[in-house]
């Protein structure tokens, strides 16, 4: 499902215009990205959490140049579904 599909589904089920739904979805995504950029997690009860995970420093190889490089410690965004979200998805299959 794409963002456009989500916009269409929400517009159909709520009766709100697609342009307004698009703006709301964009604002939500910007809000989540901004929060994660500030190292703040976003918790949506019954759905899941957008969290910031810390990746440790590691050594990797560039096989085309045959050299070893060090990838520094860095943060990555991740999504962790809630327990009820995981259980509901197993039931619907």
MMTF fields as JSON, N, C-alpha, C and O atoms, coordinates in Angstrom:
{
  "mmtfVersion": "1.0.0",
  "mmtfProducer": "UNKNOWN",
  "numBonds": 371,
  "numAtoms": 372,
  "numGroups": 93,
  "numChains": 1,
  "numModels": 1,
  "chainsPerModel": [1],
  "groupsPerChain": [93],
  "chainIdList": ["A"],
  "bondAtomList": [4, 2, 8, 6, 12, 10, 16, 14, 20, 18, 24, 22, 28, 26, 32, 30, 36, 34, 40, 38, 44, 42, 48, 46, 52, 50, 56, 54, 60, 58, 64, 62, 68, 66, 72, 70, 76, 74, 80, 78, 84, 82, 88, 86, 92, 90, 96, 94, 100, 98, 104, 102, 108, 106, 112, 110, 116, 114, 120, 118, 124, 122, 128, 126, 132, 130, 136, 134, 140, 138, 144, 142, 148, 146, 152, 150, 156, 154, 160, 158, 164, 162, 168, 166, 172, 170, 176, 174, 180, 178, 184, 182, 188, 186, 192, 190, 196, 194, 200, 198, 204, 202, 208, 206, 212, 210, 216, 214, 220, 218, 224, 222, 228, 226, 232, 230, 236, 234, 240, 238, 244, 242, 248, 246, 252, 250, 256, 254, 260, 258, 264, 262, 268, 266, 272, 270, 276, 274, 280, 278, 284, 282, 288, 286, 292, 290, 296, 294, 300, 298, 304, 302, 308, 306, 312, 310, 316, 314, 320, 318, 324, 322, 328, 326, 332, 330, 336, 334, 340, 338, 344, 342, 348, 346, 352, 350, 356, 354, 360, 358, 364, 362, 368, 366],
  "bondOrderList": [1, 1, 1, 1, 1, 1, 1, 1, 1, 1, 1, 1, 1, 1, 1, 1, 1, 1, 1, 1, 1, 1, 1, 1, 1, 1, 1, 1, 1, 1, 1, 1, 1, 1, 1, 1, 1, 1, 1, 1, 1, 1, 1, 1, 1, 1, 1, 1, 1, 1, 1, 1, 1, 1, 1, 1, 1, 1, 1, 1, 1, 1, 1, 1, 1, 1, 1, 1, 1, 1, 1, 1, 1, 1, 1, 1, 1, 1, 1, 1, 1, 1, 1, 1, 1, 1, 1, 1, 1, 1, 1, 1],
  "groupList": [{"groupName": "UNK", "atomNameList": ["N", "CA", "C", "O"], "elementList": ["N", "C", "C", "O"], "formalChargeList": [0, 0, 0, 0], "bondAtomList": [1, 0, 2, 1, 3, 2], "bondOrderList": [1, 1, 2], "singleLetterCode": "X", "chemCompType": "L-PEPTIDE LINKING"}],
  "groupTypeList": [0, 0, 0, 0, 0, 0, 0, 0, 0, 0, 0, 0, 0, 0, 0, 0, 0, 0, 0, 0, 0, 0, 0, 0, 0, 0, 0, 0, 0, 0, 0, 0, 0, 0, 0, 0, 0, 0, 0, 0, 0, 0, 0, 0, 0, 0, 0, 0, 0, 0, 0, 0, 0, 0, 0, 0, 0, 0, 0, 0, 0, 0, 0, 0, 0, 0, 0, 0, 0, 0, 0, 0, 0, 0, 0, 0, 0, 0, 0, 0, 0, 0, 0, 0, 0, 0, 0, 0, 0, 0, 0, 0, 0],
  "groupIdList": [1, 2, 3, 4, 5, 6, 7, 8, 9, 10, 11, 12, 13, 14, 15, 16, 17, 18, 19, 20, 21, 22, 23, 24, 25, 26, 27, 28, 29, 30, 31, 32, 33, 34, 35, 36, 37, 38, 39, 40, 41, 42, 43, 44, 45, 46, 47, 48, 49, 50, 51, 52, 53, 54, 55, 56, 57, 58, 59, 60, 61, 62, 63, 64, 65, 66, 67, 68, 69, 70, 71, 72, 73, 74, 75, 76, 77, 78, 79, 80, 81, 82, 83, 84, 85, 86, 87, 88, 89, 90, 91, 92, 93],
  "secStructList": [7, 7, 2, 2, 2, 2, 2, 2, 2, 2, 2, 2, 2, 2, 7, 7, 7, 2, 2, 2, 2, 2, 2, 2, 2, 2, 2, 2, 2, 2, 2, 2, 2, 2, 2, 2, 2, 6, 6, 7, 7, 3, 3, 3, 6, 6, 6, 3, 3, 3, 3, 3, 3, 3, 3, 7, 7, 3, 3, 3, 3, 3, 6, 6, 6, 6, 3, 3, 3, 3, 3, 7, 7, 3, 3, 3, 3, 3, 3, 3, 3, 7, 2, 2, 2, 2, 2, 2, 2, 2, 2, 2, 7],
  "xCoordList": [0.846, 0.0, 0.888, 1.827, 0.592, 1.375, 0.711, -0.403, 1.418, 0.862, -0.417, -1.372, -0.443, -1.637, -2.811, -3.95, -2.535, -3.594, -4.15, -5.358, -3.272, -3.697, -4.561, -5.602, -4.141, -4.917, -6.299, -7.298, -6.368, -7.651, -8.55, -9.743, -7.995, -8.775, -9.334, -10.505, -8.498, -8.943, -9.994, -10.996, -9.78, -10.747, -12.088, -13.142, -12.044, -13.278, -14.028, -15.251, -13.291, -13.951, -14.398, -15.321, -13.758, -14.126, -14.942, -15.619, -14.89, -15.595, -14.816, -15.338, -13.588, -12.733, -12.064, -11.747, -11.851, -11.224, -9.809, -9.099, -9.421, -8.102, -6.977, -5.973, -7.133, -6.081, -5.849, -4.706, -6.923, -6.779, -6.139, -5.27, -6.573, -5.996, -4.509, -3.699, -4.15, -2.737, -1.924, -0.83, -2.455, -1.755, -1.603, -0.559, -2.636, -2.58, -1.54, -0.757, -1.533, -0.546, 0.87, 1.755, 1.083, 2.409, 2.827, 3.978, 1.89, 2.201, 2.552, 3.468, 1.822, 2.112, 3.517, 4.286, 3.844, 5.16, 6.276, 7.313, 6.086, 7.098, 7.266, 8.378, 6.156, 6.209, 6.993, 7.805, 6.754, 7.478, 8.959, 9.816, 9.265, 10.675, 11.388, 12.528, 10.709, 11.313, 11.582, 12.624, 10.641, 10.811, 11.977, 12.784, 12.064, 13.165, 14.501, 15.516, 14.519, 15.762, 16.27, 17.472, 15.353, 15.732, 15.972, 16.088, 16.047, 16.245, 15.081, 15.276, 13.871, 12.67, 11.866, 11.637, 11.437, 10.614, 9.17, 8.748, 8.407, 6.99, 6.205, 6.428, 5.277, 4.498, 3.043, 2.417, 2.502, 1.098, 0.445, 0.598, -0.282, -0.888, -1.794, -2.622, -1.64, -2.431, -1.912, -2.441, -0.878, -0.318, 1.145, 1.539, 1.958, 3.379, 4.18, 3.625, 5.488, 6.4, 7.43, 7.991, 7.666, 8.785, 9.908, 9.794, 10.989, 12.055, 13.389, 13.576, 14.3, 15.658, 16.549, 16.642, 17.207, 18.138, 19.563, 19.845, 20.45, 21.862, 22.605, 22.558, 23.281, 24.124, 25.552, 26.067, 26.182, 27.555, 28.532, 28.221, 29.712, 30.779, 31.178, 31.223, 31.467, 31.884, 32.887, 33.013, 33.587, 34.577, 33.961, 33.391, 34.083, 33.536, 34.611, 35.661, 34.334, 35.295, 34.657, 33.5, 35.422, 35.044, 35.708, 36.906, 34.932, 35.54, 36.037, 36.923, 35.489, 35.963, 37.367, 38.165, 37.667, 38.996, 39.876, 41.056, 39.297, 40.003, 40.628, 41.799, 39.806, 40.279, 39.285, 38.124, 39.765, 38.927, 38.524, 39.355, 37.229, 36.754, 36.048, 35.539, 36.022, 35.34, 34.06, 34.096, 32.947, 31.665, 31.414, 31.328, 31.294, 31.142, 29.778, 28.848, 29.675, 28.416, 27.404, 27.736, 26.16, 25.148, 23.752, 23.561, 22.786, 21.402, 20.604, 20.841, 19.652, 18.767, 17.322, 17.081, 16.365, 14.968, 14.476, 14.942, 13.539, 12.974, 11.52, 11.105, 10.753, 9.357, 9.186, 9.63, 8.537, 8.26, 6.744, 6.167, 6.087, 4.626, 4.221, 4.963, 3.024, 2.527, 2.105, 1.921, 1.954, 1.571, 0.202, -0.001, -0.734, -2.069, -2.035, -2.816, -1.155, -1.012, -0.491, -0.971, 0.474, 1.054, 0.035, -0.087, -0.696, -1.694, -2.815, -3.245, -3.296, -4.37, -3.959, -4.77, -2.719, -2.276, -2.175, -2.371, -1.877, -1.798, -3.206, -3.386, -4.181, -5.545, -6.14, -6.887, -5.821, -6.433, -5.901, -6.495, -4.799, -4.237, -5.004, -4.648],
  "yCoordList": [-1.174, 0.0, 1.233, 1.332, 2.154, 3.379, 4.507, 4.363, 5.629, 6.792, 7.26, 7.656, 7.218, 7.615, 6.69, 7.145, 5.395, 4.453, 4.765, 4.695, 5.106, 5.464, 6.713, 6.767, 7.714, 8.948, 8.638, 9.156, 7.801, 7.431, 6.708, 7.0, 5.776, 5.027, 5.947, 5.841, 6.843, 7.749, 8.713, 8.969, 9.248, 10.169, 9.475, 10.065, 8.234, 7.487, 7.194, 7.317, 6.807, 6.41, 7.592, 7.452, 8.765, 9.92, 10.972, 11.778, 10.979, 12.006, 13.305, 14.291, 13.328, 14.51, 14.514, 13.459, 15.709, 15.824, 15.25, 15.31, 14.691, 14.062, 15.061, 14.703, 16.304, 17.31, 17.556, 17.695, 17.61, 17.82, 16.603, 16.74, 15.417, 14.191, 14.132, 13.76, 14.497, 14.509, 15.433, 15.072, 16.629, 17.58, 17.022, 17.192, 16.362, 15.793, 14.681, 14.613, 13.811, 12.708, 13.281, 12.824, 14.277, 14.907, 15.539, 15.402, 16.24, 16.873, 15.83, 16.032, 14.714, 13.631, 13.085, 12.904, 12.825, 12.261, 13.236, 12.818, 14.517, 15.516, 15.6, 15.764, 15.487, 15.525, 14.341, 14.503, 13.157, 11.956, 12.091, 11.805, 12.528, 12.686, 13.712, 13.501, 14.825, 15.86, 15.358, 15.654, 14.594, 14.052, 13.066, 13.1, 12.188, 11.219, 11.914, 11.471, 12.999, 13.746, 14.353, 14.562, 14.637, 15.185, 14.074, 14.344, 12.824, 11.644, 11.402, 10.855, 11.806, 11.541, 10.451, 10.517, 9.451, 8.383, 8.848, 9.766, 8.21, 8.511, 7.249, 6.205, 7.346, 6.192, 6.375, 7.375, 5.413, 5.419, 4.182, 3.068, 4.398, 3.292, 2.467, 3.023, 1.155, 0.251, 0.068, -0.753, 0.827, 0.711, 0.317, -0.711, 1.142, 0.849, 2.081, 3.135, 1.941, 3.028, 3.24, 2.29, 4.505, 4.877, 5.23, 6.181, 4.467, 4.64, 4.914, 4.626, 5.478, 5.728, 4.653, 4.513, 3.89, 2.85, 3.311, 3.997, 2.927, 3.277, 2.086, 0.985, 2.304, 1.276, 1.487, 2.604, 0.43, 0.511, 0.702, 0.408, 1.201, 1.344, -0.035, -0.987, -0.147, -1.441, -1.255, -0.179, -2.33, -2.34, -3.066, -4.148, -2.457, -3.057, -3.039, -2.416, -3.729, -3.778, -3.209, -3.494, -2.4, -1.949, -2.926, -2.824, -3.868, -4.94, -4.465, -5.094, -3.373, -2.902, -2.295, -2.412, -1.643, -1.056, -1.903, -1.605, -2.959, -3.867, -3.133, -3.326, -2.277, -1.569, -1.784, -2.132, -1.572, -1.67, -0.272, 0.634, -0.098, 1.204, 1.027, -0.051, 2.082, 2.063, 2.879, 4.055, 2.251, 2.948, 3.406, 2.574, 4.717, 5.211, 4.867, 4.494, 5.0, 4.793, 5.803, 6.974, 5.353, 6.262, 5.796, 4.652, 6.697, 6.388, 6.089, 6.675, 5.165, 4.844, 4.816, 4.449, 5.197, 5.093, 3.65, 2.924, 3.249, 1.9, 1.959, 2.883, 0.965, 0.853, -0.435, -1.498, -0.333, -1.51, -1.58, -0.732, -2.583, -2.68, -3.036, -3.702, -2.579, -2.916, -4.38, -5.005, -4.92, -6.328, -6.573, -7.592, -5.667, -5.857, -5.768, -6.446, -4.952, -4.83, -6.139, -6.58, -6.761, -8.015, -9.138, -9.948, -9.201, -10.249, -10.113, -11.109, -8.889, -8.663, -9.08, -9.639, -8.818, -9.179, -10.691, -11.2, -11.416, -12.881, -13.476, -14.481, -12.872, -13.381, -13.169, -14.019, -12.054, -11.731, -12.579, -12.586, -13.296, -14.115, -15.349, -16.131],
  "zCoordList": [0.0, 0.0, 0.0, 0.79, -0.874, -0.983, -0.198, 0.306, -0.106, 0.577, -0.114, 0.554, -1.453, -2.201, -1.878, -1.773, -1.722, -1.354, 0.033, 0.256, 0.95, 2.306, 2.268, 2.923, 1.511, 1.375, 0.813, 1.311, -0.216, -0.816, 0.186, 0.265, 0.945, 1.927, 3.013, 3.378, 3.525, 4.586, 4.045, 4.713, 2.848, 2.248, 2.032, 2.267, 1.59, 1.337, 2.637, 2.692, 3.683, 4.928, 5.781, 6.583, 5.622, 6.453, 5.719, 6.356, 4.396, 3.636, 3.526, 3.005, 4.0, 3.916, 2.546, 1.996, 2.001, 0.68, 0.689, 1.693, -0.467, -0.587, -0.311, 0.304, -0.758, -0.551, 0.933, 1.367, 1.715, 3.16, 3.822, 4.684, 3.414, 3.977, 3.651, 4.499, 2.421, 2.008, 2.914, 3.348, 3.201, 4.073, 5.481, 6.111, 5.972, 7.33, 7.398, 8.345, 6.392, 6.351, 6.294, 7.018, 5.437, 5.316, 6.636, 7.053, 7.305, 8.587, 9.643, 10.44, 9.646, 10.585, 10.357, 11.302, 9.085, 8.771, 9.128, 9.644, 8.864, 9.225, 10.734, 11.236, 11.453, 12.911, 13.462, 14.372, 12.917, 13.36, 13.018, 13.853, 11.789, 11.393, 12.269, 12.682, 12.55, 13.4, 14.799, 15.385, 15.338, 16.676, 16.726, 17.656, 15.723, 15.684, 15.477, 16.015, 14.705, 14.49, 15.792, 15.956, 16.72, 18.026, 19.052, 20.247, 18.581, 19.438, 20.4, 21.486, 20.005, 20.793, 20.101, 18.893, 20.86, 20.312, 20.191, 20.894, 19.295, 19.096, 19.41, 18.798, 20.373, 20.806, 20.391, 20.743, 19.644, 19.234, 19.846, 19.344, 20.934, 21.678, 20.765, 20.044, 20.794, 19.991, 18.576, 17.827, 18.196, 16.851, 16.907, 16.358, 17.576, 17.689, 18.029, 18.343, 17.965, 18.33, 17.237, 16.691, 16.932, 16.075, 17.038, 17.811, 16.99, 17.966, 17.27, 16.088, 18.049, 17.572, 18.163, 19.382, 17.287, 17.731, 17.477, 16.493, 18.373, 18.235, 17.644, 18.191, 16.543, 15.929, 16.391, 16.348, 16.828, 17.319, 16.157, 15.003, 16.495, 15.496, 15.004, 15.783, 13.711, 13.182, 12.054, 11.47, 11.774, 10.704, 9.515, 9.661, 8.334, 7.113, 6.036, 6.196, 4.94, 3.836, 2.586, 2.279, 1.868, 0.543, -0.421, -0.686, -0.942, -1.729, -3.091, -3.668, -3.617, -4.925, -4.824, -5.755, -3.683, -3.495, -2.584, -2.398, -2.015, -1.119, 0.062, 0.387, 0.705, 1.89, 3.029, 2.811, 4.226, 5.408, 5.837, 5.892, 6.144, 6.605, 7.941, 8.247, 8.727, 10.01, 9.873, 9.51, 10.163, 10.161, 11.586, 12.489, 11.812, 13.175, 13.772, 13.056, 15.095, 15.786, 15.252, 15.067, 15.001, 14.476, 14.882, 15.294, 14.761, 15.107, 13.847, 12.79, 13.978, 12.865, 13.371, 14.521, 12.53, 12.939, 12.776, 11.898, 13.623, 13.544, 13.981, 14.68, 13.562, 13.981, 14.752, 14.319, 15.905, 16.725, 16.907, 17.589, 16.304, 16.436, 17.861, 18.582, 18.258, 19.588, 19.618, 18.574, 20.828, 20.96, 20.348, 19.688, 20.551, 19.984, 18.463, 17.794, 17.904, 16.453, 15.871, 14.826, 16.521, 16.052, 16.16, 15.242, 17.26, 17.458, 16.436, 15.855, 16.209, 15.245, 13.842, 13.104, 13.463, 12.118, 11.959, 10.856, 13.024, 12.935, 12.795, 12.107, 13.429, 13.378, 11.987, 11.503, 11.339, 10.064, 8.919, 7.841, 9.12, 8.034, 7.786, 6.905]
}
